[in-house]
C-alpha positions as a printed Julia matrix, in Angstrom:
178×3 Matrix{Float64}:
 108.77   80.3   309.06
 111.4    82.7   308.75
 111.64   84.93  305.19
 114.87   82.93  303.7
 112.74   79.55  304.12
 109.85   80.99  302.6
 111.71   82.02  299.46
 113.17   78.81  299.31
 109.93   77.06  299.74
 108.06   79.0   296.99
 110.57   79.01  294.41
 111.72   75.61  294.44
 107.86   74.9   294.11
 107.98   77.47  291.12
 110.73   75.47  290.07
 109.67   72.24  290.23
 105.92   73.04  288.35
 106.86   75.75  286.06
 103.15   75.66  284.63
 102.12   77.26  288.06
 104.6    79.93  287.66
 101.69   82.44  286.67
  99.25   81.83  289.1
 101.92   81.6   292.26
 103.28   85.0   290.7
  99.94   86.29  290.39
  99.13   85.29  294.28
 102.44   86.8   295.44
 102.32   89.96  293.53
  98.64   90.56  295.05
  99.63   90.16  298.15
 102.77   92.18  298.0
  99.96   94.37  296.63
  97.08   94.23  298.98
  96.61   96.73  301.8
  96.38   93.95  304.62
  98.29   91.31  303.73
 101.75   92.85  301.99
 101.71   93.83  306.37
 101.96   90.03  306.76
 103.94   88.2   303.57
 106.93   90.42  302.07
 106.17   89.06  298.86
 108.67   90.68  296.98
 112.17   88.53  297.89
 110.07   85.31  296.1
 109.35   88.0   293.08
 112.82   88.54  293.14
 114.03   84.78  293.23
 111.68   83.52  290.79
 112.59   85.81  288.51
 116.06   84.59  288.98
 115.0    80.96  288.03
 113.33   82.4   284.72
 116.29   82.08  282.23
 117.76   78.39  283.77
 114.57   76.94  284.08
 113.4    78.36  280.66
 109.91   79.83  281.96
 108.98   82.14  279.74
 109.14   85.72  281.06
 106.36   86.96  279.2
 103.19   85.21  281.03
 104.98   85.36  284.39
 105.37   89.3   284.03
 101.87   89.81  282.85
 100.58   87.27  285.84
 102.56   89.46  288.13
 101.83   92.78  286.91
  97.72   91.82  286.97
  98.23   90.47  290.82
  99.93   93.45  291.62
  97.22   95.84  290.21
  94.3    94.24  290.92
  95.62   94.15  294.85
  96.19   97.94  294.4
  92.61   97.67  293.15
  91.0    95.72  295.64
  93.11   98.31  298.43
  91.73  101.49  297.13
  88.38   99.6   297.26
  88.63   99.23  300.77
  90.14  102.68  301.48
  86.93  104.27  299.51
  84.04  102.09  301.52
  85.6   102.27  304.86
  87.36  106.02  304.82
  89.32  106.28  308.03
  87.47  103.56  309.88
  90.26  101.13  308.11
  93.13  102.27  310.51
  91.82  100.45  313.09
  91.22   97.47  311.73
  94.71   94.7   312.21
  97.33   94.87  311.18
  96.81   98.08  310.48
  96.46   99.46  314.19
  99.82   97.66  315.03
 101.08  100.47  312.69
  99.41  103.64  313.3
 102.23  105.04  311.69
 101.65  103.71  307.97
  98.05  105.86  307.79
  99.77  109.65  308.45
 102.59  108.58  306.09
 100.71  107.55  303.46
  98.61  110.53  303.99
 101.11  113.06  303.88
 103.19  111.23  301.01
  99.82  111.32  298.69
  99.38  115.56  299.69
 102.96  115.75  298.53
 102.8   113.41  295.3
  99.38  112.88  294.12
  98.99  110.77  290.97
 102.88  110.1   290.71
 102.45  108.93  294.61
 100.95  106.1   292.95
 103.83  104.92  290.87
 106.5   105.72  293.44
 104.69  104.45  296.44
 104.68  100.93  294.38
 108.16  100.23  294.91
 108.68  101.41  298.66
 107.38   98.53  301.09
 105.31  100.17  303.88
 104.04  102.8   300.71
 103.05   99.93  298.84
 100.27   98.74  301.75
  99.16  102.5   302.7
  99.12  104.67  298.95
  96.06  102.74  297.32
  94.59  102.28  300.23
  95.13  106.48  301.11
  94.22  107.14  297.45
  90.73  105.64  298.34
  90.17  107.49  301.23
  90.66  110.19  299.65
  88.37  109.39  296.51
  91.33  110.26  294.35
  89.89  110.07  290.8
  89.18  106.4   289.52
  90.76  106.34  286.3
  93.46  108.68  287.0
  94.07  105.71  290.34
  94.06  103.0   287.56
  95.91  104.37  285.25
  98.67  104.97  287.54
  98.04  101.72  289.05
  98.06   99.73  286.39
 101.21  101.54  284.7
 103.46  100.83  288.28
 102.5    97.86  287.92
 103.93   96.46  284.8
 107.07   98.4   285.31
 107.05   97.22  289.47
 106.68   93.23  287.87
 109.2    93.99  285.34
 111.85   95.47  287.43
 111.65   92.45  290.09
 111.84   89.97  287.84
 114.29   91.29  285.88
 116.42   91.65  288.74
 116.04   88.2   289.62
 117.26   87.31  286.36
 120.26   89.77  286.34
 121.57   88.52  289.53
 120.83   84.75  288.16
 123.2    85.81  285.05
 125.87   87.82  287.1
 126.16   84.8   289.33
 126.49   82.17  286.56
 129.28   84.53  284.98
 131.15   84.84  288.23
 131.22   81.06  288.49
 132.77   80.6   285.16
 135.62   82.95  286.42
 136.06   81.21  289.59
């Protein structure tokens, strides 16, 4: 399935059963988030276009944010989990060895940043997979992690879906002028 279809697919589900609007955001944010699998599913174009169906639809923003910015965190979570039990050992597991790039990068992006690595690597794609996961491996501090973590990740959730809803509205108002 190619990435337009699978946009289509989830939001028009997200559309169609607005009660599952959390949880689906939820899924997709930690998976966007999650060291493996953001490798696999680019997440963040269905972020995007729900976010978009949030003010037509009339989902509230409120639990769809939180649902999103929880996903997103707790996948940050879960990576720098995995980066502190399996140190180094993690770059060869797949689909990490099909980028043996993403492990150096990461590395030398979290020397150069440290804790604001955290909340800048968030909204950069290949970043996003390698900075928790680097952060771990490196037994950055815990709570200075989460804290970071956690704060990216409200603003990350917020910034996507309020995108989605900006374009929604510039689109709508370009209609009416057409």
């Amino acid at each position: 399935m190619d990435f337009d279809a699978y946009i289509e697919l989830v939001s028009a589900f997200v559309r169609d059963n607005a009660a599952w609007a959390p949880p689906v955001v939820f899924a997709l944010a930690f998976g966007e988030s999650l060291a493996f699998i953001s490798l696999l599913i680019p997440a963040w174009g269905a972020l995007v276009a729900i976010g978009a169906l949030l003010g037509s639809s009339g989902i509230s923003f409120w639990p769809v944010w939180v649902a999103g910015s929880l996903g997103a965190a707790f996948g940050d979570w879960l990576s720098y989990w995995i980066g502190l039990k399996l140190e180094y050992s993690v770059q060869h597991i797949w689909p990490l060895s099909r980028h043996p790039d993403l492990i150096p990068r990461g590395e030398a992006f979290m020397k150069k940043w440290g804790i604001p690595g955290i909340f800048i690597g968030r909204f950069f794609g290949p970043l996003r997979a390698s900075v928790p996961l680097i952060a771990g491996i490196f037994e950055m501090p815990y709570w200075r992690f989460q804290f970071a973590n956690f704060t990216s990740a409200f603003v990350w959730a917020a910034v996507l879906l309020t995108l989605g809803d900006g374009i929604a509205v510039t689109l709508h108002w370009l209609r009416g002028l057409l």
